[in-house]
Amino acid sequence: MKTIAAIEAFADRYDLAIVGAGPAGLAAASLAVAHGVDVVVLDENASPGGQIYRAVTSTPMTRREILGEDYWRGVELVQEFSGSASSYAPSTTVWNVARGLDGDSLGRDFEIGVSLRGKARLLRAKEVILATGAQERPFPIPGWTLPGVMTAGAAQIALKSSGLVPDGHLVLAGTGPLLYLVAAQLIEAGASIRALLDTTPRANWMSALTATPGFLASPYLAKGLALLRMVHRRLDVVGGITALRAEGQKRLNRVAFERAGRRTELDCDLLLLHQGIVPSINLSNAIGCAHDWDDVQLAFRPQVDAWFASTVQGVAIAGDSAGIAGGESAAARGRIAALGAAFRLERIGAGQRDRDAAPLRAELALLARGRRFLDVFHRPAKAFRVPSDDATLVCRCEEVSAKTIRETVMLGACGPNQMKAFTRCGMGPCQGRLCGLTVTEMITDARAVSPAEVGYYRLRPPVKPVTLAEIAALPQTADAEKAVAR
Amino acid sequence: MFRRLPEATGAPIPFTFDGREMVGRRGDTVAAALLAAGISVCRTMAVSGAPRGPYCMMGVCFDCLVTIDGAANRQGCLVLLVEGMRIKTQAGAPQAQAEEGAT
């Protein structure tokens, strides 16, 4: 692995650019390089691993049992990648991926806008694999913007990368396997948790069991049950939560919840929210890849073929960014995407591609068993996806309330893009990452149409903020100069 | 709000936050170092002036925006802490300013 520490150290051109150094990106890079593909991995974080294997080779955590064996499995992926001939650019932001047009000097290459240590550059690549992973689903409740309210994933990142554990009165709330995993990890690390407020709708039990008898044969079952038992034994789990509210003036000091029609309050310094993860689609959306609404996972995911190739030729999407399937599946998906790219780059033939992919597909099929149970069981309640309280902020960046969103639908904003133009909702720095799904579902609810019909924000580059100074300092091509010359 | 586990023994990294001297550890991002130092508010909003602190810790939410060594709008959760960093609360919308050397 060749680490790129300065913007000047990039080559002008690569065969394959991979965005993201989580399991999908790392596995894809290691395999592609082995087939003679010239690869660069571009990653926002300072060390490889993505979120699931965050800081796995640099963490200060020495007691293995705190983070659990599933976490340490990431070491192997990182070591394989470190031993490969791939180029690796940590702390690097990708703010644009654009396809060249016929006739211009790019040819059919992609042009990739990156920033590293305050300097920008445009790289070229023949193929791109997006391995941008997932993010936690928005959890719009009253007071969720107060300092002292964070996501469960955020606390896990602080634990993995800096050995930090919450202190003081701590409450966890929501649903999903990660919520229970984080609870277990924090307990092992010595945190004292006042309560875990479980918002999983009671009815999910029945729908999950009837919809998915296959779960009994799933590898997730034993693991999940052990986790549930541990958490239930060691802390106060309050189920059947129907409403949540974070309260405080300048910062959080109380969480209020409703259960069976009764309201209860708990003093609280830190509230960790979580209700599942959803694909990170900002880059694939901005590139113009087609996306579908997933009615079980309640999120948009890109359309991909058997090689995880998107609808834009030359762009593949692997890992959870192609639909949530978990970290182990992400690595297998990354390898399949890499075989597809190596084939298109003419490094391997169709026979070898198909042969090598067969065991990976078998692995994916095994890992997929029981996944549907998790999706159906942890489907978050509508009350926590479509806020009914008027004052709840939907767009955190531009501070647009649920009331404004609803009123704007009544005024005739029929989709998220009109909503954005009317209200600035989704126009702040996070670019809809924490309001997009809520806005789609609120419009869906008000208009009684399908989320697929309502659609999502049409995102445009830069997908991450880049300064004007960085853009201005970019080297100009002859074409670009000609385009503005009088 | 957070405490550091005894095994987190990375080298100490001194920095300042709004002029106050603080110490983080090697491997900390700016946002993690602030949380470890007991700081829960690192910016105020451009629209309402409401206080915000780190929410997602993974580059998604932009609630950990701070000014670092004079550069505004830095995502604290993505920037590794470096010795001597001067970190400031980002108050409201940052003002445009000429960079050093600009005319």
XYZ file of C-alpha atoms in Angstrom:
589
model
C 0.000 0.000 0.000
C 1.271 3.424 -0.936
C -0.067 6.139 1.350
C -0.761 9.517 -0.232
C -0.155 12.256 2.308
C -0.135 15.338 0.070
C -2.211 16.406 -2.907
C 0.870 16.505 -5.152
C 1.500 12.791 -4.513
C -1.524 11.647 -6.535
C -0.964 10.316 -10.025
C -2.966 12.119 -12.720
C -4.741 8.974 -13.732
C -5.790 5.607 -12.266
C -7.558 2.580 -13.695
C -9.918 2.418 -10.740
C -10.832 4.927 -8.046
C -12.585 3.529 -4.967
C -14.416 5.925 -2.680
C -14.413 4.684 0.906
C -12.055 2.470 2.929
C -14.615 0.403 4.805
C -14.953 -3.359 4.240
C -16.312 -2.997 0.685
C -13.649 -0.529 -0.433
C -10.744 -2.393 1.195
C -11.793 -5.792 -0.162
C -12.412 -4.368 -3.630
C -9.013 -2.665 -3.704
C -7.043 -5.700 -2.548
C -8.661 -7.948 -5.153
C -8.474 -5.480 -8.045
C -4.797 -4.790 -7.403
C -4.109 -8.532 -7.410
C -5.428 -8.592 -10.994
C -3.047 -5.842 -12.080
C -5.479 -2.937 -11.799
C -3.963 0.417 -10.818
C -6.120 1.438 -7.824
C -6.486 4.476 -5.610
C -8.660 4.345 -2.480
C -9.979 7.746 -1.390
C -11.219 7.959 2.202
C -12.412 10.741 4.455
C -11.089 9.142 7.636
C -7.552 9.175 8.949
C -7.230 5.376 9.057
C -8.758 2.457 7.138
C -11.775 0.455 8.337
C -14.786 2.640 7.596
C -17.293 2.967 10.433
C -17.750 -0.725 11.292
C -13.997 -1.341 11.599
C -13.264 2.218 12.606
C -9.636 2.690 13.746
C -9.279 -1.107 13.971
C -5.487 -0.945 13.598
C -4.980 2.231 15.649
C -7.597 2.029 18.407
C -6.401 2.534 21.984
C -8.846 -0.211 23.056
C -6.817 -3.187 24.287
C -9.465 -5.288 26.050
C -10.802 -7.193 23.042
C -14.032 -8.200 24.740
C -15.299 -4.603 24.920
C -15.730 -4.147 21.180
C -16.270 -7.863 20.470
C -14.750 -10.334 18.010
C -16.814 -9.101 15.051
C -14.957 -5.802 15.281
C -11.485 -7.332 15.351
C -12.282 -9.292 12.194
C -11.559 -6.008 10.422
C -7.831 -6.343 11.166
C -7.494 -9.021 8.488
C -9.094 -6.844 5.816
C -6.881 -3.893 6.684
C -3.738 -6.044 6.745
C -4.527 -7.540 3.356
C -5.035 -4.038 1.988
C -1.853 -2.709 3.650
C 0.127 -5.492 2.000
C -1.344 -4.736 -1.435
C 0.034 -2.424 -4.111
C -2.969 -0.088 -3.877
C -2.602 3.654 -3.421
C -4.405 4.916 -0.336
C -5.381 8.520 0.352
C -6.667 8.968 3.932
C -8.167 12.256 5.202
C -9.243 12.900 1.620
C -12.657 14.264 0.676
C -14.266 13.386 -2.647
C -16.542 16.273 -3.625
C -17.345 15.335 -7.189
C -17.309 12.422 -9.618
C -18.155 13.413 -13.193
C -18.142 11.478 -16.413
C -16.311 12.895 -19.409
C -18.430 13.681 -22.431
C -17.719 12.327 -25.889
C -15.472 14.744 -27.678
C -13.826 16.503 -24.751
C -10.302 15.755 -23.639
C -11.456 13.472 -20.800
C -12.720 10.931 -23.291
C -14.693 8.340 -21.360
C -12.681 8.819 -18.158
C -14.198 10.037 -14.920
C -13.002 13.250 -13.390
C -12.839 13.074 -9.600
C -12.642 16.207 -7.469
C -10.710 15.584 -4.246
C -9.417 17.704 -1.384
C -6.564 16.859 0.942
C -5.215 19.191 3.632
C -6.932 22.231 2.178
C -5.823 21.667 -1.417
C -7.957 20.381 -4.259
C -7.149 18.403 -7.374
C -8.954 16.719 -10.247
C -7.971 13.086 -10.792
C -8.918 10.837 -13.671
C -10.060 7.218 -13.500
C -11.475 4.758 -16.007
C -13.695 3.023 -13.467
C -15.165 4.056 -10.127
C -16.435 1.951 -7.231
C -18.494 3.819 -4.654
C -18.112 2.182 -1.251
C -19.532 5.058 0.743
C -21.324 2.828 3.240
C -24.221 3.839 5.392
C -25.319 6.483 7.846
C -27.760 6.396 10.713
C -31.361 7.098 9.770
C -32.632 10.550 10.750
C -34.402 10.438 14.124
C -36.480 13.637 14.186
C -37.906 14.035 17.691
C -38.468 17.274 19.605
C -35.116 18.489 20.907
C -32.898 16.198 18.820
C -30.684 19.169 17.932
C -29.799 19.972 21.567
C -26.160 19.574 22.574
C -26.085 16.350 24.592
C -28.137 14.439 22.020
C -25.973 12.283 19.783
C -26.345 9.098 17.790
C -25.453 5.689 19.195
C -23.028 5.340 16.291
C -21.294 8.554 17.362
C -20.659 7.164 20.852
C -19.320 3.972 19.284
C -16.928 5.974 17.103
C -15.679 7.910 20.155
C -15.097 4.588 21.936
C -13.324 2.903 19.011
C -11.091 5.759 17.962
C -10.390 7.566 21.246
C -11.340 5.191 24.065
C -14.060 7.563 25.299
C -17.065 6.345 27.299
C -20.099 8.400 28.277
C -20.071 9.761 31.807
C -23.022 10.961 33.860
C -26.683 10.169 33.231
C -26.863 8.232 29.979
C -29.998 7.074 28.132
C -30.166 5.117 24.867
C -33.297 5.190 22.725
C -34.572 3.697 19.489
C -34.412 0.383 17.700
C -32.062 -1.727 15.588
C -29.221 -4.197 16.107
C -26.610 -1.439 16.377
C -28.433 0.152 19.337
C -28.107 -3.089 21.306
C -24.536 -3.651 20.161
C -23.526 -0.172 21.326
C -25.370 -0.712 24.629
C -23.433 -3.951 25.172
C -20.107 -2.342 24.253
C -20.694 0.633 26.561
C -21.674 -1.677 29.444
C -18.502 -3.737 28.911
C -16.477 -0.521 28.852
C -17.899 0.449 32.237
C -20.497 3.064 31.309
C -23.545 3.240 33.491
C -26.725 3.372 31.407
C -29.877 4.652 33.140
C -32.221 3.075 30.613
C -32.604 1.787 27.095
C -35.896 3.063 25.671
C -36.895 0.607 22.943
C -39.132 2.134 20.269
C -39.546 -1.108 18.276
C -43.283 -1.311 17.515
C -44.870 -4.288 19.323
C -46.537 -5.419 16.100
C -43.114 -5.937 14.465
C -42.655 -9.215 16.332
C -45.547 -10.863 14.574
C -44.901 -9.437 11.106
C -41.226 -10.385 11.320
C -41.859 -13.954 12.414
C -44.576 -14.645 9.862
C -42.719 -12.935 7.028
C -39.428 -14.714 7.599
C -39.391 -18.276 8.856
C -35.839 -18.437 7.422
C -34.513 -16.519 10.391
C -34.324 -19.700 12.444
C -31.537 -20.863 10.124
C -29.789 -17.515 10.150
C -26.323 -16.777 11.524
C -27.778 -13.600 13.060
C -30.136 -15.480 15.384
C -27.705 -16.839 17.975
C -25.615 -13.689 17.895
C -28.662 -11.454 18.245
C -30.174 -13.467 21.076
C -26.937 -13.483 23.055
C -26.711 -9.721 22.686
C -30.331 -9.192 23.726
C -29.908 -11.441 26.779
C -26.773 -9.617 27.885
C -28.353 -6.168 27.541
C -31.615 -7.168 29.233
C -29.715 -8.737 32.135
C -27.500 -5.735 32.746
C -29.722 -2.741 32.209
C -33.235 -1.404 32.423
C -34.823 -1.949 29.010
C -38.160 -0.163 28.645
C -40.114 -1.455 25.651
C -43.161 -0.151 23.835
C -42.067 3.494 23.719
C -44.481 5.518 21.557
C -43.116 9.067 21.955
C -39.760 10.621 22.841
C -38.747 14.185 23.606
C -35.315 15.627 24.426
C -35.683 18.587 26.765
C -33.456 21.384 28.002
C -32.704 25.045 27.322
C -29.163 25.398 26.011
C -28.384 21.722 26.349
C -30.090 18.430 27.119
C -31.033 17.799 30.723
C -34.072 15.529 30.508
C -35.663 12.939 28.266
C -39.443 12.465 28.335
C -41.107 9.359 26.945
C -44.553 7.870 26.584
C -45.466 4.261 27.110
C -48.998 2.844 27.228
C -50.319 6.394 27.350
C -48.214 7.348 30.374
C -45.566 10.038 30.300
C -42.318 9.579 32.238
C -39.269 11.827 32.561
C -35.660 10.927 33.214
C -32.809 13.297 34.065
C -30.226 12.840 31.388
C -26.888 14.375 30.284
C -26.403 12.321 27.148
C -29.114 10.791 24.975
C -27.955 8.396 22.263
C -30.479 7.916 19.459
C -30.539 5.205 16.815
C -33.154 3.729 14.507
C -31.230 1.789 11.925
C -28.862 2.657 9.131
C -29.575 3.658 5.543
C -27.379 3.756 2.420
C -25.244 6.860 1.880
C -26.422 7.891 -1.563
C -25.300 11.496 -1.910
C -22.511 10.705 -4.341
C -24.409 8.123 -6.411
C -27.373 10.509 -6.588
C -25.163 13.408 -7.733
C -23.527 11.202 -10.395
C -26.992 10.470 -11.765
C -27.317 6.764 -10.883
C -30.930 5.558 -10.748
C -32.299 4.729 -7.292
C -35.280 2.697 -6.082
C -37.335 3.017 -2.928
C -36.919 -0.048 -0.714
C -40.246 -0.539 1.021
C -38.836 -2.889 3.669
C -35.697 -0.926 4.558
C -37.578 2.366 4.100
C -34.798 4.062 2.164
C -33.602 4.757 -1.359
C -30.916 2.495 -2.773
C -29.155 2.554 -6.120
C -30.139 0.120 -8.867
C -27.249 -2.315 -9.341
C -26.746 -5.413 -11.490
C -25.170 -8.754 -10.533
C -21.710 -7.063 -10.570
C -22.918 -4.156 -8.463
C -22.638 -1.932 -11.527
C -24.969 1.079 -11.343
C -27.033 2.513 -14.185
C -24.119 4.855 -15.018
C -21.578 2.937 -17.065
C -18.253 2.599 -15.230
C -19.690 3.295 -11.773
C -20.186 0.325 -9.450
C -21.642 0.619 -5.943
C -20.618 -1.917 -3.319
C -21.191 -2.440 0.388
C -24.025 -0.924 2.372
C -24.258 2.017 -0.031
C -25.961 -0.459 -2.416
C -28.575 -1.379 0.241
C -28.006 -2.388 3.859
C -26.625 -5.924 4.207
C -23.934 -5.615 6.888
C -20.155 -5.541 7.094
C -19.405 -9.121 6.085
C -21.624 -8.858 3.024
C -19.964 -5.550 2.223
C -16.569 -7.217 1.784
C -18.026 -9.909 -0.507
C -19.911 -7.288 -2.503
C -16.702 -5.273 -2.830
C -14.853 -8.281 -4.226
C -17.614 -8.994 -6.755
C -17.602 -5.340 -7.835
C -13.813 -5.524 -8.212
C -14.095 -8.604 -10.446
C -16.604 -6.701 -12.575
C -14.259 -3.726 -12.860
C -11.229 -5.932 -13.628
C -13.243 -7.560 -16.418
C -14.305 -4.230 -17.918
C -10.681 -3.082 -17.704
C -9.762 -6.262 -19.605
C -7.495 -7.646 -16.857
C -9.503 -10.864 -16.563
C -11.806 -12.761 -18.891
C -15.462 -13.546 -18.374
C -14.666 -17.155 -17.410
C -12.345 -16.238 -14.569
C -14.632 -13.444 -13.420
C -17.598 -15.808 -13.142
C -15.567 -18.611 -11.524
C -14.067 -16.306 -8.903
C -17.417 -14.719 -8.175
C -19.228 -18.005 -7.537
C -17.996 -18.625 -3.965
C -18.552 -14.948 -3.142
C -22.148 -15.190 -4.329
C -22.639 -18.306 -2.196
C -21.277 -16.402 0.796
C -23.655 -13.508 0.120
C -26.616 -15.856 -0.106
C -25.717 -17.355 3.270
C -25.321 -13.954 4.872
C -28.642 -12.819 3.397
C -30.573 -15.517 5.283
C -32.419 -13.874 8.127
C -31.521 -10.385 7.032
C -35.161 -9.776 6.157
C -36.149 -10.667 9.712
C -33.875 -7.922 11.027
C -35.236 -5.436 8.482
C -38.878 -6.180 9.306
C -38.394 -6.540 13.051
C -36.450 -3.286 13.415
C -38.608 -1.283 11.009
C -38.926 2.014 12.885
C -42.408 3.253 13.759
C -43.973 5.957 11.611
C -44.202 8.239 14.664
C -40.399 8.431 14.709
C -40.017 8.886 10.928
C -42.821 11.375 10.259
C -42.798 13.818 13.171
C -46.285 14.875 14.309
C -45.068 17.571 16.707
C -45.085 20.878 14.770
C -41.996 22.376 16.387
C -39.696 19.409 15.668
C -36.841 20.469 13.403
C -36.744 18.334 10.269
C -33.809 20.082 8.574
C -31.139 20.539 11.225
C -28.917 22.786 9.088
C -31.484 25.351 7.986
C -33.691 24.788 11.036
C -36.891 24.045 9.112
C -39.709 22.707 11.291
C -42.224 19.936 10.647
C -44.947 22.601 10.626
C -43.251 24.488 7.787
C -42.823 21.278 5.791
C -46.492 20.369 6.188
C -47.681 23.876 5.313
C -45.460 23.936 2.258
C -46.950 20.663 1.009
C -50.387 22.304 1.364
C -49.108 25.214 -0.729
C -48.349 22.771 -3.523
C -44.735 21.629 -3.062
C -45.207 18.122 -4.436
C -41.633 16.847 -4.012
C -38.393 17.367 -2.076
C -36.879 19.665 -4.699
C -39.783 22.113 -4.604
C -39.634 21.849 -0.814
C -35.985 22.826 -0.958
C -36.670 25.828 -3.205
C -39.557 27.032 -0.992
C -37.988 26.520 2.439
C -34.188 25.988 2.089
C -34.820 22.558 3.657
C -31.901 20.336 2.602
C -29.851 23.281 1.363
C -27.450 23.462 4.326
C -24.005 21.885 4.567
C -25.250 18.331 5.244
C -27.065 18.465 1.894
C -30.114 16.559 3.003
C -28.272 13.723 4.703
C -30.265 14.273 7.899
C -33.580 15.465 6.460
C -33.964 13.856 3.029
C -35.759 10.686 4.068
C -37.949 12.570 6.557
C -38.995 15.074 3.880
C -39.778 12.306 1.379
C -41.855 10.452 3.953
C -43.652 13.587 5.186
C -44.650 14.523 1.635
C -45.643 10.902 0.986
C -47.818 10.956 4.089
C -49.490 14.285 3.298
C -50.167 13.518 -0.364
C -51.047 9.827 0.089
C -48.745 8.749 -2.752
C -45.740 6.392 -2.750
C -42.226 7.446 -1.697
C -41.015 6.275 -5.113
C -43.306 8.818 -6.734
C -42.260 11.611 -4.369
C -38.592 10.834 -4.906
C -35.548 12.386 -3.260
C -33.489 15.565 -3.535
C -31.679 15.935 -6.851
C -28.207 16.379 -5.427
C -25.538 18.310 -7.220
C -21.795 18.569 -6.819
C -19.901 19.439 -4.756
C -21.331 16.673 -2.539
C -19.098 17.865 0.292
C -18.194 21.506 0.871
C -15.051 22.703 -0.876
C -13.726 26.259 -0.577
C -13.716 28.731 -3.466
C -9.985 29.166 -2.850
C -9.465 25.435 -3.511
C -11.516 25.555 -6.710
C -9.759 28.735 -7.872
C -6.353 27.152 -7.327
C -7.141 24.091 -9.467
C -4.895 23.705 -12.467
C -6.827 24.597 -15.606
C -6.958 22.422 -18.696
C -6.562 23.891 -22.171
C -10.234 23.040 -22.822
C -11.401 24.893 -19.728
C -9.382 27.983 -20.659
C -10.705 27.881 -24.222
C -14.265 27.625 -22.914
C -14.074 30.990 -21.154
C -11.709 32.815 -23.563
C -13.200 35.682 -25.550
C -20.206 13.984 29.227
C -17.381 11.572 28.304
C -14.424 10.156 30.164
C -11.370 8.440 28.804
C -10.695 4.780 29.559
C -7.424 4.034 31.378
C -6.052 2.109 28.379
C -6.247 5.208 26.193
C -2.682 6.259 26.837
C -1.818 8.012 23.575
C 0.664 10.888 23.655
C -0.849 14.116 25.028
C -1.611 16.789 22.410
C -2.051 20.328 23.776
C -4.453 22.689 21.991
C -6.627 25.685 22.783
C -10.396 26.075 22.551
C -11.616 29.676 22.618
C -8.291 30.555 24.212
C -8.522 27.955 26.983
C -5.676 25.464 27.157
C -6.693 21.823 26.829
C -5.058 18.482 26.175
C -6.206 15.731 23.833
C -4.589 12.429 22.903
C -2.874 11.266 19.744
C -5.478 9.723 17.474
C -8.253 12.095 18.616
C -10.228 14.037 16.097
C -10.895 17.638 17.073
C -14.495 16.732 17.988
C -13.403 13.779 20.154
C -10.824 15.926 21.960
C -13.502 18.550 22.701
C -15.934 15.926 24.028
C -13.180 14.446 26.213
C -12.473 17.945 27.557
C -16.110 18.357 28.572
C -17.082 20.680 25.719
C -20.583 19.928 24.419
C -21.205 23.100 22.405
C -18.877 24.007 19.540
C -20.984 26.155 17.247
C -24.074 28.324 17.089
C -26.495 28.197 14.195
C -26.525 30.742 11.403
C -30.347 30.880 11.403
C -31.439 30.973 15.069
C -28.184 31.243 16.983
C -29.034 28.004 18.830
C -26.060 26.099 20.276
C -24.979 22.796 18.717
C -22.457 20.111 19.476
C -21.145 17.003 17.699
C -24.030 14.685 16.731
C -22.858 11.960 14.315
C -19.025 11.970 14.650
C -18.680 10.646 11.081
C -18.860 13.637 8.787
C -22.586 13.508 8.046
C -24.273 16.158 10.216
C -21.952 19.209 10.163
C -22.959 20.105 13.711
C -19.328 19.935 14.857
C -18.245 22.792 12.580
C -15.500 24.847 14.240
C -12.862 27.379 13.272
C -9.388 25.839 13.271
C -6.309 28.063 13.045
C -8.403 30.763 11.420
C -10.151 28.523 8.867
C -13.914 28.408 9.404
C -16.340 25.585 8.594
C -13.985 22.730 9.472
C -15.693 19.455 10.366
C -14.233 18.744 13.791
C -15.019 15.031 13.573
C -12.928 14.589 10.407
C -9.877 16.664 11.344
C -7.156 14.959 13.379
C -6.011 16.981 16.382
C -2.547 18.458 15.917
C -0.367 19.964 18.634
C -0.928 23.694 19.111
C -4.198 23.900 17.146
C -6.187 27.020 17.938
C -9.809 25.925 17.836
C -12.684 28.347 18.198
C -16.438 28.126 18.527
C -18.003 28.859 15.176
C -20.516 31.571 15.985
C -23.338 31.868 13.467
C -22.441 32.256 9.806
C -18.708 32.676 9.240
C -17.715 36.011 7.717
C -15.841 36.056 4.429
C -12.281 37.209 4.900
C -9.239 37.576 2.727
C -6.620 34.882 3.173
C -3.128 35.877 4.139
C -1.233 37.119 1.137
C -4.382 37.834 -0.860
C -4.744 41.278 -2.371
